[in-house]
Short mmCIF file of C-alpha atoms and ligand atoms in Angstrom, two decimals:
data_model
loop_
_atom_site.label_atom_id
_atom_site.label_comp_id
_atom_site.label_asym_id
_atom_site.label_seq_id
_atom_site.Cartn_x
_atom_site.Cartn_y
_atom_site.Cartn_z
CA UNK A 1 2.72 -50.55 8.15
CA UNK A 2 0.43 -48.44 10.61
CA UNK A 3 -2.97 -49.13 10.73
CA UNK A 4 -5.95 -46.80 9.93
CA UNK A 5 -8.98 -46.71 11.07
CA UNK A 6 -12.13 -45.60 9.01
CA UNK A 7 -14.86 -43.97 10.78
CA UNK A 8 -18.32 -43.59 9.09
CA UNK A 9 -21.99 -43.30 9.45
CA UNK A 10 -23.30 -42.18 5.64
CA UNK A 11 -22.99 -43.23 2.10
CA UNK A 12 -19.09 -44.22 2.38
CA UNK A 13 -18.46 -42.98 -1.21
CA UNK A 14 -15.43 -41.65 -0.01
CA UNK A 15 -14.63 -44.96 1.98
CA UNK A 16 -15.37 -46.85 -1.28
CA UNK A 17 -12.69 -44.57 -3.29
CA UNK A 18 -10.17 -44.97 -0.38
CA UNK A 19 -10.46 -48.69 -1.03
CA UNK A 20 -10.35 -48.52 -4.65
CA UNK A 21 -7.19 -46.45 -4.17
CA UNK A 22 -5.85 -49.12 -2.35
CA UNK A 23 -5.40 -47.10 1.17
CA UNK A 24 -4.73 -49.81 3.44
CA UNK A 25 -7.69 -49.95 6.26
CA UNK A 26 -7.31 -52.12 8.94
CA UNK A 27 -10.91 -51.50 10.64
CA UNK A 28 -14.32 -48.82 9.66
CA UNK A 29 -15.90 -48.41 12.24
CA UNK A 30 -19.76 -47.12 12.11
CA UNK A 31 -21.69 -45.62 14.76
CA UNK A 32 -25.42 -46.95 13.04
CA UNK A 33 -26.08 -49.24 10.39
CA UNK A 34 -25.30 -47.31 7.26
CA UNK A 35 -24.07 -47.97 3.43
CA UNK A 36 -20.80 -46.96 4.55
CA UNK A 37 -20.80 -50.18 6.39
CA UNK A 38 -22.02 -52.46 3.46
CA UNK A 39 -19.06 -51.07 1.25
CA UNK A 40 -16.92 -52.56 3.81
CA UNK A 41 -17.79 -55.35 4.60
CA UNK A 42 -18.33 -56.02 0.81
CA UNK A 43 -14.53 -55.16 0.25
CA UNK A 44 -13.68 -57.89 3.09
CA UNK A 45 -12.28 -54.69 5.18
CA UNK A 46 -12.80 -55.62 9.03
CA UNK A 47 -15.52 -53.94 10.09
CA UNK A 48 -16.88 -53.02 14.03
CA UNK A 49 -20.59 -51.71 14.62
CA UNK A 50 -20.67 -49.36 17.84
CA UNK A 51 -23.93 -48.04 17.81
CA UNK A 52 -24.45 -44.56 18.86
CA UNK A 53 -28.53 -45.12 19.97
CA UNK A 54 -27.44 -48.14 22.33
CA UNK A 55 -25.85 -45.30 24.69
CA UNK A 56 -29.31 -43.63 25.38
CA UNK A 57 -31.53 -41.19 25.43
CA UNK A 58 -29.58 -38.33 26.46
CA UNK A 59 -26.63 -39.60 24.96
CA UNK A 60 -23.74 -40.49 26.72
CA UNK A 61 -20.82 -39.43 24.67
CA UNK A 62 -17.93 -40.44 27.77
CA UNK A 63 -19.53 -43.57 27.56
CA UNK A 64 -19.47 -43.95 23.66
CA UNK A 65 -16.41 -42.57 23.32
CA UNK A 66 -14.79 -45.49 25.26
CA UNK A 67 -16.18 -47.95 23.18
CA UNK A 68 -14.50 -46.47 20.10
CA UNK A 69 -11.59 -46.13 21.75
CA UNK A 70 -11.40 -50.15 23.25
CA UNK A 71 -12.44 -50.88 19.09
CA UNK A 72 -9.42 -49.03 18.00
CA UNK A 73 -7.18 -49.82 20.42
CA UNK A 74 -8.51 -53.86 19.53
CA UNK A 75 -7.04 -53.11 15.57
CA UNK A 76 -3.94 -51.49 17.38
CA UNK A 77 -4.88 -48.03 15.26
CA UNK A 78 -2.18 -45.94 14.66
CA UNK A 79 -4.41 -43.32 12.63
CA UNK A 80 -7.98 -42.35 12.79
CA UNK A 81 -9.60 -40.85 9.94
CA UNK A 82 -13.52 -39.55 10.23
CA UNK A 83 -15.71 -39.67 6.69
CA UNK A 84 -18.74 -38.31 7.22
CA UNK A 85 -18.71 -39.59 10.89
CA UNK A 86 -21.78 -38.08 12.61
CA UNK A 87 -20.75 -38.65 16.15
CA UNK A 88 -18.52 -35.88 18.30
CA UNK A 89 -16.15 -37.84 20.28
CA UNK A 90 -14.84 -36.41 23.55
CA UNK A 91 -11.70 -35.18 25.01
CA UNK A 92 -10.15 -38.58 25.80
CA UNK A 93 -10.36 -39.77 21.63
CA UNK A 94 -7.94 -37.06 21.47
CA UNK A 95 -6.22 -37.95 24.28
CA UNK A 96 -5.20 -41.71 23.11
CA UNK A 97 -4.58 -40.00 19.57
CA UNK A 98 -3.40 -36.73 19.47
CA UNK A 99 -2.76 -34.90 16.13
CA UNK A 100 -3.80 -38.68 14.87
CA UNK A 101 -7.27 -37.72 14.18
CA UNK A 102 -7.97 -36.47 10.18
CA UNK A 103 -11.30 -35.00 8.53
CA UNK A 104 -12.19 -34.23 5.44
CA UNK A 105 -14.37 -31.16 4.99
CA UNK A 106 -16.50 -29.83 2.45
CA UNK A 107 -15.44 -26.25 2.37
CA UNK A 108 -12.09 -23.92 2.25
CA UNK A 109 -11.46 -23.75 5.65
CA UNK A 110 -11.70 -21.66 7.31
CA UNK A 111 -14.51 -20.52 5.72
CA UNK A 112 -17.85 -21.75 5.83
CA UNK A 113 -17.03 -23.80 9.37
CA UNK A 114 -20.73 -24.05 10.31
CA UNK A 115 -23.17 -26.57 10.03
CA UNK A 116 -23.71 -26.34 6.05
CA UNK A 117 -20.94 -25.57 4.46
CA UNK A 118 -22.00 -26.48 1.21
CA UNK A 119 -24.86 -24.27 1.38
CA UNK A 120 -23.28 -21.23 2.94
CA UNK A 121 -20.75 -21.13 0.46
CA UNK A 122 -23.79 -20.84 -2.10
CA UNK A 123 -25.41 -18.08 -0.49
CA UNK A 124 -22.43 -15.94 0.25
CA UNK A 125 -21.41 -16.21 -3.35
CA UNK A 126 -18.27 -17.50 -3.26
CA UNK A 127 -16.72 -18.37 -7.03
CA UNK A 128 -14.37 -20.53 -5.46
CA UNK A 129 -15.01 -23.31 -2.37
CA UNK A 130 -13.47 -26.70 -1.89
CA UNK A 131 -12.55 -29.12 0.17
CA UNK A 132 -10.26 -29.32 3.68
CA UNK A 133 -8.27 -32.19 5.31
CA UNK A 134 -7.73 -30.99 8.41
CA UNK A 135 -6.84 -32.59 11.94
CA UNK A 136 -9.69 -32.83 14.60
CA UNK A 137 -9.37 -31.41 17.86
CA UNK A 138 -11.61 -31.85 20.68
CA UNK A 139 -13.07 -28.27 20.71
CA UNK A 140 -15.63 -27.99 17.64
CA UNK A 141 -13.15 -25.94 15.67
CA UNK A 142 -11.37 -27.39 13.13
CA UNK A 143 -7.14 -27.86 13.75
CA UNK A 144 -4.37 -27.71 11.51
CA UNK A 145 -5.13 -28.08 7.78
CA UNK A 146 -2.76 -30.68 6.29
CA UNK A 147 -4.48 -30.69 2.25
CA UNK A 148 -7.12 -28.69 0.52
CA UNK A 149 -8.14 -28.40 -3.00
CA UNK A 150 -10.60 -25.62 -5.03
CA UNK A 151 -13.53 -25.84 -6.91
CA UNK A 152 -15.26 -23.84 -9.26
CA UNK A 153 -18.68 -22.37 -8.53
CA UNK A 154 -21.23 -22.43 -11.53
CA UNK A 155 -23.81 -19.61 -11.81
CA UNK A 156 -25.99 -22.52 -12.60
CA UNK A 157 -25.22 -24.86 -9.23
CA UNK A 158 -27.74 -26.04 -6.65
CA UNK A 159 -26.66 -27.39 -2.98
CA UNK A 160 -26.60 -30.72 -4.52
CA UNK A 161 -24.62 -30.22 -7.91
CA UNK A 162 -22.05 -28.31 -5.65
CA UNK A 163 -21.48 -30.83 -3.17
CA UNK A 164 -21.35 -33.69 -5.65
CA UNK A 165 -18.73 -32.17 -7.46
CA UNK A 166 -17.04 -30.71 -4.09
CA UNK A 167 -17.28 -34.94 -3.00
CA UNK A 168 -15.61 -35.90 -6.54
CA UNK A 169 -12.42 -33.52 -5.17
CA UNK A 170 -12.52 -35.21 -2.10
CA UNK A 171 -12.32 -38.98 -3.54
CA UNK A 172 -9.42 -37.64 -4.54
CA UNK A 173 -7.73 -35.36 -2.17
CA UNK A 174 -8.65 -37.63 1.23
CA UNK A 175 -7.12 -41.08 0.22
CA UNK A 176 -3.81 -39.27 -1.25
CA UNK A 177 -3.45 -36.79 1.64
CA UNK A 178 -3.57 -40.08 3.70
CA UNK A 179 -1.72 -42.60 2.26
CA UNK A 180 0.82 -39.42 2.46
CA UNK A 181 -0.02 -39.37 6.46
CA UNK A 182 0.81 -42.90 6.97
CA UNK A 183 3.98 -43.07 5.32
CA UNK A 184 5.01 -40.11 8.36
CA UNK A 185 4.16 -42.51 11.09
CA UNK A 186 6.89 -45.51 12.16
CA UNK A 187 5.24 -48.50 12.83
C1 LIG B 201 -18.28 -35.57 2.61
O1 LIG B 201 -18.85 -34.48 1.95
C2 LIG B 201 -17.32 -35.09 3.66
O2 LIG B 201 -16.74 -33.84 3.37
C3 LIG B 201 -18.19 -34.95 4.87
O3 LIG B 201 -19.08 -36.03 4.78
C4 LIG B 201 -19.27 -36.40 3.41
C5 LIG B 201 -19.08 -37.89 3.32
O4 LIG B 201 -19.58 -38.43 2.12
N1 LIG B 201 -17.37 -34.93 6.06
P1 LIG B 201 -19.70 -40.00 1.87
O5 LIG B 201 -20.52 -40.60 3.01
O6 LIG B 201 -18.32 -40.59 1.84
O7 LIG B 201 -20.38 -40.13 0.55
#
């Protein structure tokens, strides 16, 4: 079996269905103490903190990015997938695994690529939004989507509403999409 890697740094609701869904996770990885972390380590899922703020002031992403990669390399990661990681990692993460790198997105992409999808897609108007697993390439734009799935807007939605019921598509679409992933990689 290949081994994934989780990375987080939020609420890990996502994590938490990927376990419940039995998606095999051999390490999640956080970049700061976070819930996401908890939900781990409460499943008895190996877990690795590599905290972002230890690499200073004016961050040192080469630096950090070598970490992760030493932490991943440690669980012998065949697949990396991000949920709600806050960290950008540079060019060599994508060097050690390329096309191996998954997202999952809270918009249709490509729309709404920006900062807040959630509320974009509100204030455009937009009927119909979603979510996007997509691979991660080391330029800030998005790669090759690989699953997506729609949701309704209500006249009635706030930011909040949306996204919650834009996150209840993705507890959903991001464990399935990557159990599918796994099964393409040979161990
Ligand atoms: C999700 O909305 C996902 O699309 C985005 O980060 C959020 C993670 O949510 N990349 P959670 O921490 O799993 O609750």
């Amino acid at each position: 079996m290949p081994n994934l890697a989780v990375l987080v740094s939020g609420t890990g609701s996502i994590l938490k269905a990927m376990i419940a869904q039995k998606v095999p996770i051999a390490l999640v990885l956080a970049d700061r103490p976070c819930r996401a972390l908890d939900i781990a380590q409460a499943a008895g899922v190996t877990t690795k903190l590599t905290e972002r703020s230890s690499f200073g002031r004016d961050f040192d992403r080469d630096g950090y990015t070598k970490q992760v990669i030493a932490a991943l390399r440690a669980c012998h990661t065949d697949l990396v997938a991000l949920s709600g990681f806050m960290t950008l990692l540079a060019a060599p993460m994508f060097d050690e695994y390329p096309g191996r790198v998954l997202n999952i997105y809270p918009s249709l992409l490509p729309a709404f690529k920006g900062d807040q999808p959630v509320r974009d897609a509100l204030a455009y108007g937009v009927k119909l939004t979603g979510c996007t697993v997509h691979i991660v390439t080391p330029s800030r734009t998005p790669g090759r989507v690989i699953a997506q799935a729609a949701v309704t807007v209500h006249a009635y939605d706030t930011v909040e509403s949306l996204h919650e019921r834009i996150k209840t598509k993705e507890r959903e679409l991001y464990p399935a999409t990557i159990k599918k992933v796994l099964t393409t990689i040979r161990d």
